[in-house]
Structure formats: C-alpha cells, structure tokens
Short mmCIF file of N, CA and C and ligand atoms in Angstrom, two decimals:
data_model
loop_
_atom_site.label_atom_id
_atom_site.label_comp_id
_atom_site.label_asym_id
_atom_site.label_seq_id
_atom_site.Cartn_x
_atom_site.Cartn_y
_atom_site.Cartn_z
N UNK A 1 67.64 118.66 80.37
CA UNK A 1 66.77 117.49 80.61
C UNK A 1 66.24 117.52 82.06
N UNK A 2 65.04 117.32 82.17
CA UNK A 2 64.65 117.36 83.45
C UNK A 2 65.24 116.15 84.16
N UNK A 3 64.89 116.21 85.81
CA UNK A 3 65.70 115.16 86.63
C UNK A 3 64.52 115.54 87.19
N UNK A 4 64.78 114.06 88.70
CA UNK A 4 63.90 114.36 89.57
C UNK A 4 65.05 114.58 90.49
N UNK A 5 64.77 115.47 91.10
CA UNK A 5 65.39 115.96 92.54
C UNK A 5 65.62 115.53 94.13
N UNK A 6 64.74 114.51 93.95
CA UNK A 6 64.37 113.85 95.45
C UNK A 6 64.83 112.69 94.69
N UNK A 7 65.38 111.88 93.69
CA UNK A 7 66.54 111.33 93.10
C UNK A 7 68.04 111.66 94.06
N UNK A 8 68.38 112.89 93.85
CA UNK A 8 69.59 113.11 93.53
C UNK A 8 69.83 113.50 95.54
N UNK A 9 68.99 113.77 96.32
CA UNK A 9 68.64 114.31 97.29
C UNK A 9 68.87 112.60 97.84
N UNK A 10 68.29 111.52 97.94
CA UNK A 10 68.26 110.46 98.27
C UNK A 10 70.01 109.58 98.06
N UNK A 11 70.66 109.90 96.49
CA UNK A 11 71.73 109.61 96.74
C UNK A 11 72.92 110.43 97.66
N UNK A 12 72.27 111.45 97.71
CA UNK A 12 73.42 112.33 98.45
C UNK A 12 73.52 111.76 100.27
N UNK A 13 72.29 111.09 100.57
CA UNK A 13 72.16 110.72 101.80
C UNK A 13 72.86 109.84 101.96
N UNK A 14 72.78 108.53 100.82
CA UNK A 14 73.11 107.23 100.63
C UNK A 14 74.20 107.29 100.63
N UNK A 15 75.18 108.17 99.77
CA UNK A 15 76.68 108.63 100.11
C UNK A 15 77.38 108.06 101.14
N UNK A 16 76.36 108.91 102.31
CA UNK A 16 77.12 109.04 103.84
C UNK A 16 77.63 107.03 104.26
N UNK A 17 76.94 105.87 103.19
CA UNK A 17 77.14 104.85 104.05
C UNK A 17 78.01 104.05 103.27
N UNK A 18 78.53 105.08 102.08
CA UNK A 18 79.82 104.22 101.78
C UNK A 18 80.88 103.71 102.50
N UNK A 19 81.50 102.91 101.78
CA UNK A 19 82.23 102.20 102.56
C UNK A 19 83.72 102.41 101.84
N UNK A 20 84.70 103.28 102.01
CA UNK A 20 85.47 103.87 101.01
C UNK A 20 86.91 103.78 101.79
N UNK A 21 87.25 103.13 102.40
CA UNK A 21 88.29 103.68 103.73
C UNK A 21 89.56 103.63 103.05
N UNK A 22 89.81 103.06 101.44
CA UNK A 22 90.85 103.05 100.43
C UNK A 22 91.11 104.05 99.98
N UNK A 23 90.32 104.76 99.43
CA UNK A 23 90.41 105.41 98.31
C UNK A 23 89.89 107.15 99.42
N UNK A 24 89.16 106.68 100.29
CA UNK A 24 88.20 108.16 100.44
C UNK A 24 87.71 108.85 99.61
N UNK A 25 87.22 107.99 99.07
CA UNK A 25 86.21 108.62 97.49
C UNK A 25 84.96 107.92 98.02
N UNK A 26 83.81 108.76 98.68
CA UNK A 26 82.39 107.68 98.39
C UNK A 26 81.94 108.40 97.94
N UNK A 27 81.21 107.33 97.27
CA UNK A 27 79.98 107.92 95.85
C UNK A 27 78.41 106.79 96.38
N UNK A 28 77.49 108.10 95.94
CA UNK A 28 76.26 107.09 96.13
C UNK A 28 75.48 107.40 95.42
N UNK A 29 74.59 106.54 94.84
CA UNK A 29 73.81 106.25 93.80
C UNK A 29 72.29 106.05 93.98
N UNK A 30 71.52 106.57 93.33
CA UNK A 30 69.82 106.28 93.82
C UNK A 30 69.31 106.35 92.41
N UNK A 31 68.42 104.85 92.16
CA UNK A 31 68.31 104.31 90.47
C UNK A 31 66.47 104.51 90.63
N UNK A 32 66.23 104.76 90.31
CA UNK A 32 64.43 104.85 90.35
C UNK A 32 63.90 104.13 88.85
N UNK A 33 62.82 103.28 89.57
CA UNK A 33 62.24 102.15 88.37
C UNK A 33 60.98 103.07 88.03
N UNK A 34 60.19 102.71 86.67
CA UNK A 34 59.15 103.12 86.05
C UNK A 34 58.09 102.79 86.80
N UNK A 35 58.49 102.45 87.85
CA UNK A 35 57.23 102.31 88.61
C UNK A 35 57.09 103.40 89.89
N UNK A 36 58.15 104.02 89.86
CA UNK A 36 58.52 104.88 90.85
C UNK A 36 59.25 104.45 92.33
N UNK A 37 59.50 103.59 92.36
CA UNK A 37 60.34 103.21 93.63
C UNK A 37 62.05 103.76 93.61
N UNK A 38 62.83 103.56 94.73
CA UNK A 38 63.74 103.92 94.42
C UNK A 38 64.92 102.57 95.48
N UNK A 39 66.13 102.89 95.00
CA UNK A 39 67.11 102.16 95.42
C UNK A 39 68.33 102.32 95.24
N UNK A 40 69.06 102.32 96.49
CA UNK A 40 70.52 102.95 96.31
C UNK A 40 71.42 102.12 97.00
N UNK A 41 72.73 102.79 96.34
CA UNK A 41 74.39 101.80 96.28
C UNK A 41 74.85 102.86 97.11
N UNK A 42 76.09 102.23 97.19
CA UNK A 42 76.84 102.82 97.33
C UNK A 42 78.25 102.33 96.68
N UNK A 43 79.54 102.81 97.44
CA UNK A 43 80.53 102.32 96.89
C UNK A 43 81.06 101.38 98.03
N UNK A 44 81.55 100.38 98.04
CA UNK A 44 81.38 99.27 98.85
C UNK A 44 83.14 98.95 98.65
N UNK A 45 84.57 98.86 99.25
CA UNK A 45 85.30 98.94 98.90
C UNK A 45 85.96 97.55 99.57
N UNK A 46 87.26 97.24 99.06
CA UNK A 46 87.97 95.33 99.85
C UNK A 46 89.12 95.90 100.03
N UNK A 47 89.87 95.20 100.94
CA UNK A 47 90.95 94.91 101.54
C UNK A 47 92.05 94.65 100.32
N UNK A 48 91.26 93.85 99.28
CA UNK A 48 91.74 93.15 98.21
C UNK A 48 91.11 94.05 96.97
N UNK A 49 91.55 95.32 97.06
CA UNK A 49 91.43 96.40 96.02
C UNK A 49 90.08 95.99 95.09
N UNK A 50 90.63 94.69 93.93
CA UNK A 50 89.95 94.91 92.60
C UNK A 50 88.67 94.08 93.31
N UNK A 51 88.01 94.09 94.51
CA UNK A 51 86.76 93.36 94.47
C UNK A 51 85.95 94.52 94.94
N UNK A 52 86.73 95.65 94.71
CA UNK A 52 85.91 97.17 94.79
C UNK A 52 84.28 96.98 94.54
N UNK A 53 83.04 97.27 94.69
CA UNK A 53 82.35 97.49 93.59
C UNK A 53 81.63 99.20 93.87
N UNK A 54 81.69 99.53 92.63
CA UNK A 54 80.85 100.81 92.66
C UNK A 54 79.33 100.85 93.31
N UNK A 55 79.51 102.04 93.88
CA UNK A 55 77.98 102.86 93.68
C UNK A 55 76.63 102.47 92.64
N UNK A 56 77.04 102.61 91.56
CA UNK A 56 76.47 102.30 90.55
C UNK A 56 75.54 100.61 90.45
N UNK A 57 76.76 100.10 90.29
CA UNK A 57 76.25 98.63 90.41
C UNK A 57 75.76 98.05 91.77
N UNK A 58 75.91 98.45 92.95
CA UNK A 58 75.23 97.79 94.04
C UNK A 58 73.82 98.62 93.95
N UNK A 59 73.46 99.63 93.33
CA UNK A 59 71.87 100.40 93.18
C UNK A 59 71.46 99.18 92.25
N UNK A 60 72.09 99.07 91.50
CA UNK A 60 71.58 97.86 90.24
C UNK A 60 71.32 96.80 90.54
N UNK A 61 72.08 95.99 91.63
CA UNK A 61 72.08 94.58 92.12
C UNK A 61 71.08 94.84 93.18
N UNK A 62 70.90 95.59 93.66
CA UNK A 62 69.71 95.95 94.88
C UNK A 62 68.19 95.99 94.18
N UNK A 63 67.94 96.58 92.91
CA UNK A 63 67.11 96.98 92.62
C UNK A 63 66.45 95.42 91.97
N UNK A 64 67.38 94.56 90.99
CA UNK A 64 67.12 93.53 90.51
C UNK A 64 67.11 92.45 91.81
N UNK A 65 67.52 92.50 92.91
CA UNK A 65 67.20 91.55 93.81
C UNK A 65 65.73 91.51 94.60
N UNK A 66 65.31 93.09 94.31
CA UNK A 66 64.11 93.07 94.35
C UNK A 66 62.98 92.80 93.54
N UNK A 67 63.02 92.39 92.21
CA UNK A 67 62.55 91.73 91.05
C UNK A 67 62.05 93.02 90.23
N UNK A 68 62.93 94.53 90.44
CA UNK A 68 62.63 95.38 89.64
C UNK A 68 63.84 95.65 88.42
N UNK A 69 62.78 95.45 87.59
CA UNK A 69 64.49 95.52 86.03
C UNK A 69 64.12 96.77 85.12
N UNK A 70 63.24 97.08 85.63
CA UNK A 70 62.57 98.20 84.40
C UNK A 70 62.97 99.93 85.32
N UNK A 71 63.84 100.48 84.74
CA UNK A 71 64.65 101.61 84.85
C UNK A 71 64.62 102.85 84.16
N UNK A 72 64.10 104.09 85.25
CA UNK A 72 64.12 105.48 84.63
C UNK A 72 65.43 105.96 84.85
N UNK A 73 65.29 106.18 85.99
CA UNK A 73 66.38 107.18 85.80
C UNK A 73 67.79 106.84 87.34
N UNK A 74 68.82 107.40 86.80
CA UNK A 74 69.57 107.00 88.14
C UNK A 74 70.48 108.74 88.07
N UNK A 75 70.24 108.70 89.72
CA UNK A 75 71.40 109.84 90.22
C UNK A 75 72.56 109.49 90.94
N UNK A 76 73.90 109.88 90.39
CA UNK A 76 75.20 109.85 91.31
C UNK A 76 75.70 110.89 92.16
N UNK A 77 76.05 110.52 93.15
CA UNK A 77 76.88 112.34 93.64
C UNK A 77 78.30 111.40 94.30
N UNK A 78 79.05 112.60 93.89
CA UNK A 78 80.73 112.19 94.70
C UNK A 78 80.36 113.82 95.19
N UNK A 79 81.63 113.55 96.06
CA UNK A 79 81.80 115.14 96.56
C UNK A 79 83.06 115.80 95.97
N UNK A 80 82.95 115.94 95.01
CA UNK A 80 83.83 116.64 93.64
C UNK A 80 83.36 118.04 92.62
N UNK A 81 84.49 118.36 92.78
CA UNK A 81 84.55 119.86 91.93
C UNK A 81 83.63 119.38 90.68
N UNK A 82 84.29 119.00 89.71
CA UNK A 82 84.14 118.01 88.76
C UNK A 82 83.04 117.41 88.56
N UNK A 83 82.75 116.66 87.84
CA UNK A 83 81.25 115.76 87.41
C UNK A 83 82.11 114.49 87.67
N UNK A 84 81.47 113.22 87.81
CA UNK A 84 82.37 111.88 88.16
C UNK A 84 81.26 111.34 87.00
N UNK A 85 81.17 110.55 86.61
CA UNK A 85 80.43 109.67 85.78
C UNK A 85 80.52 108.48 85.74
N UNK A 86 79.74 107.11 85.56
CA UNK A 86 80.18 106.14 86.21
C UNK A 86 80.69 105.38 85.15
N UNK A 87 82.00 104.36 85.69
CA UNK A 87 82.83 103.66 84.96
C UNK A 87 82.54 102.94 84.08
N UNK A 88 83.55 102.66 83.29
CA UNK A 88 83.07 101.70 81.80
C UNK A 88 82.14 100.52 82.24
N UNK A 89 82.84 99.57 83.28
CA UNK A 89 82.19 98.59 84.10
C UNK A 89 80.72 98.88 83.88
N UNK A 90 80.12 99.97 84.76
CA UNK A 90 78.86 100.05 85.84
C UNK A 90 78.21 100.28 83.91
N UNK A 91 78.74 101.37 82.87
CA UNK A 91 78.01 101.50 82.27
C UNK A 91 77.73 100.08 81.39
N UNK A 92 78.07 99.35 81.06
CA UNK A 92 77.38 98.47 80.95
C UNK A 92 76.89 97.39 81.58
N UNK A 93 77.04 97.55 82.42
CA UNK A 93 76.30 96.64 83.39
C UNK A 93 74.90 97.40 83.56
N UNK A 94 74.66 98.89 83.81
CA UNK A 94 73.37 99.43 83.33
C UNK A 94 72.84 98.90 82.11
N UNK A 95 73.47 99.35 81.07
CA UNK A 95 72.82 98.96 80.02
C UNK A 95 71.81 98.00 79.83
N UNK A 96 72.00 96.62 81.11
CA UNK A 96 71.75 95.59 80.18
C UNK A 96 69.97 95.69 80.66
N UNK A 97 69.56 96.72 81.26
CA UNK A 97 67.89 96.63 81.87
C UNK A 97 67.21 98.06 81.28
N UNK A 98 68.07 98.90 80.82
CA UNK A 98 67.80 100.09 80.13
C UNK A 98 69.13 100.51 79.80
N UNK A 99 69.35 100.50 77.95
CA UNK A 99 70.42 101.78 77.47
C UNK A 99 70.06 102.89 77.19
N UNK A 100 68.81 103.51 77.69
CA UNK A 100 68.47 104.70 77.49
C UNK A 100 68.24 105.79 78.91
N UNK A 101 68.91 104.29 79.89
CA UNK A 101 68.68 105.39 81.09
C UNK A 101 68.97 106.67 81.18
N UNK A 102 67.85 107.48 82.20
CA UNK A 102 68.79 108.83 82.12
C UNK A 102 69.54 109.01 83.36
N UNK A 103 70.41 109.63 83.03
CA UNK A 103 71.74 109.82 84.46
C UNK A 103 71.97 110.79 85.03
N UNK A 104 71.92 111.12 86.12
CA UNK A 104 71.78 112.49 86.81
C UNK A 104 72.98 112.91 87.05
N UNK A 105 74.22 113.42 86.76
CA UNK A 105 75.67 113.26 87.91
C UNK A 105 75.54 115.00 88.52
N UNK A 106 75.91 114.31 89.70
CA UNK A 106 76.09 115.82 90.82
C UNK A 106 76.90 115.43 91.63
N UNK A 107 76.71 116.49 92.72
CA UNK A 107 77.76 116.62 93.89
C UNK A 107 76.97 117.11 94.97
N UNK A 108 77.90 116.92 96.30
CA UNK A 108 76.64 117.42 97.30
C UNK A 108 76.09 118.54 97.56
N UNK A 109 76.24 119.61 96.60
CA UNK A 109 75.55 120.93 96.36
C UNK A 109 74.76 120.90 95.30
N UNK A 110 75.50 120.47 94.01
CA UNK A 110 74.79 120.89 92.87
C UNK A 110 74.55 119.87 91.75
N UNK A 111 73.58 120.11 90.73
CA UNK A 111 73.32 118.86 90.14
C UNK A 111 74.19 119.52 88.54
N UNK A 112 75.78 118.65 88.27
CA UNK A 112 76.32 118.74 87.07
C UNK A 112 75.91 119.22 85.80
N UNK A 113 75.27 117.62 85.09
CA UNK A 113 74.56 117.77 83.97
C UNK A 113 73.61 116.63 84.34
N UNK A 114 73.15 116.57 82.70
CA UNK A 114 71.78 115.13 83.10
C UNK A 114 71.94 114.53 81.81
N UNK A 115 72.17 113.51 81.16
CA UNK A 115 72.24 112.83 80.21
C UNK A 115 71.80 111.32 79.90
N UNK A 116 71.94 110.96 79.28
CA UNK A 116 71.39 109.79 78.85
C UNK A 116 72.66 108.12 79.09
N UNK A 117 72.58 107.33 79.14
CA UNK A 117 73.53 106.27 79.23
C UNK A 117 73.38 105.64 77.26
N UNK A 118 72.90 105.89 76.63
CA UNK A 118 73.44 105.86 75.31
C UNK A 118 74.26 106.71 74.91
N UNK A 119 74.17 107.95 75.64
CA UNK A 119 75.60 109.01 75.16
C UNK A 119 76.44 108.85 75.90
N UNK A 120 76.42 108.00 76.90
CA UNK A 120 77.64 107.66 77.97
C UNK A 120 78.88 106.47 77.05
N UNK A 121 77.37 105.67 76.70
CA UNK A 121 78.10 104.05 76.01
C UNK A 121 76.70 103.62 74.76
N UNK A 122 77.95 104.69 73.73
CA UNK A 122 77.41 104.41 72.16
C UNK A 122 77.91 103.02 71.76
N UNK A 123 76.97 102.54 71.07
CA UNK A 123 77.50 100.88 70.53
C UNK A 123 77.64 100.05 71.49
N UNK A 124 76.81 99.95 72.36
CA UNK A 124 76.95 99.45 73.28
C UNK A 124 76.55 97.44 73.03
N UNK A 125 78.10 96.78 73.64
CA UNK A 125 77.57 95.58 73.18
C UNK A 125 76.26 94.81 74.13
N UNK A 126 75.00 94.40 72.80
CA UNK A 126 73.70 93.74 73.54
C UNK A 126 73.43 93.00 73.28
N UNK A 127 72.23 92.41 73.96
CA UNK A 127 71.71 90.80 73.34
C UNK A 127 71.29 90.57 71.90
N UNK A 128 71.20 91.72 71.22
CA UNK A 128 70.82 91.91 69.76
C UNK A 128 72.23 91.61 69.02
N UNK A 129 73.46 91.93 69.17
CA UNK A 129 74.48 91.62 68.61
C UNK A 129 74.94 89.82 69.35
N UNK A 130 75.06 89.84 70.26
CA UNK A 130 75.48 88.50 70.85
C UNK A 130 74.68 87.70 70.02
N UNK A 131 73.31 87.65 69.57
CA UNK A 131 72.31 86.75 69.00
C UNK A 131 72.58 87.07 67.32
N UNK A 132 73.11 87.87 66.79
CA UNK A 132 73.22 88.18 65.44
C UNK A 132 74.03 87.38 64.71
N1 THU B 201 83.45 104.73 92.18
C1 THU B 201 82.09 104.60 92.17
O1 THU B 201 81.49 104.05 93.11
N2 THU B 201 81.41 105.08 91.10
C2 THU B 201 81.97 105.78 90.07
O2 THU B 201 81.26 106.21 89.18
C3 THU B 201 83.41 106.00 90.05
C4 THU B 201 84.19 105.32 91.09
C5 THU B 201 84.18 104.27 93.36
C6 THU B 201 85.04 103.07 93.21
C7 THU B 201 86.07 103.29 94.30
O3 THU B 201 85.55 102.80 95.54
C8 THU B 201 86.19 104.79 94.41
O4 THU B 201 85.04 105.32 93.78
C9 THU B 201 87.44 105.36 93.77
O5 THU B 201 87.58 104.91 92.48
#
C-alpha cells in the first residue's frame, strides 16, 4: 500500500518531544486530513501512570481541535526492532472520524508495514450499532 513519506518523516521528528520519562518508550504520531494538512502527538506521560495518553490520540485531539475530522492517513514510529501498533484504546478512538484509516507503523529507519485501521479493529463498535 502506498504511504506518504513526509507522513512518516514528520512523525519521526515529533517523536523527539515526547514526553516519556516512565516508561522511555516515545512514540510519535503524524495523522494527515483529506485535505492535506498534517498534525502530530506524541506520547504525553503522568506521574499518575493511567492518565498516560498515547501518541495516537493527542494527533487525534489536535487535529479535531482544529475543526479537522476528515482523515487519510496516520504514521507512527517508536524506536523498535519490531512494528508497535497502536493500542486497543487509540484504535478506537480513531475509528470514530475514519475506520478505514490507513496506518503507516515504522521506526526511525524504516517504514514496517502499511495497513488499514479496519484490519487493525474488525467489528468495530459504531454509531450504526449504538443506534440499531
Ligand atoms: N504508546 C503510544 O504512545 N502509542 C502506542 O501505540 C503504544 C504505546 C505509549 C504509551 C506509553 O507512554 C508508552 O508508549 C509505553 O506504553
């Protein structure tokens, strides 16, 4: 699947301003709207563990605070062997502005795979079932 590259190039920057001093895991995220703009998270971490929030979701809360809801594509990078993919949480909390986003996951060299957030989170619960 194609990606855009200056995606994945933008989260790798965004990385650097996590805020991780728990875990030493930062991850950063860059979500690009159908309109072509872009906007990035990071991982934002508490004193008080579970008020963690991901990478993922502060690109999301950034992007909708700017009154953009309409979503192509989003890139993650950790600096991991591995592919990281983002948590049950973030994936539906994506979902709810696009379940067809596409998802870039990499690392700060290389870009993983590229997939879709319906193959991340099949059956995903939506406003079509809540209303059914
Ligand atoms: N984290 C993210 O920001 N995104 C992910 O996809 C996985 C995990 C963060 C949360 C926490 O600050 C750290 O990585 C370790 O779990």
């Amino acid at each position: 699947m194609e990606y855009d590259p200056n995606l994945v190039e933008g989260a790798r920057i965004a990385r650097e301003w996590a805020y991780a001093p728990y875990s030493n895991f930062k991850v950063g995220a860059a979500l690009k709207t159908k309109s072509g703009k872009i906007f990035y998270g990071v991982n934002v971490e508490n004193v008080s563990y579970g008020l963690t929030i991901c990478a993922e979701r502060s690109a999301a809360v950034t992007a909708v605070t700017a009154g953009e809801r309409e979503w192509e594509e989003i890139a993650i990078v950790a600096d991991t062997e591995k592919p990281i993919t983002p948590c049950g949480a973030c994936r539906q909390f994506l979902a709810e502005f696009n379940p067809a986003l596409k998802v870039v996951v990499a690392n700060t060299t290389k870009v993983h795979f590229t997939c879709t957030l319906t193959e991340l989170l099949p059956y995903a619960f939506n406003l079509e079932t809540l209303e059914s």
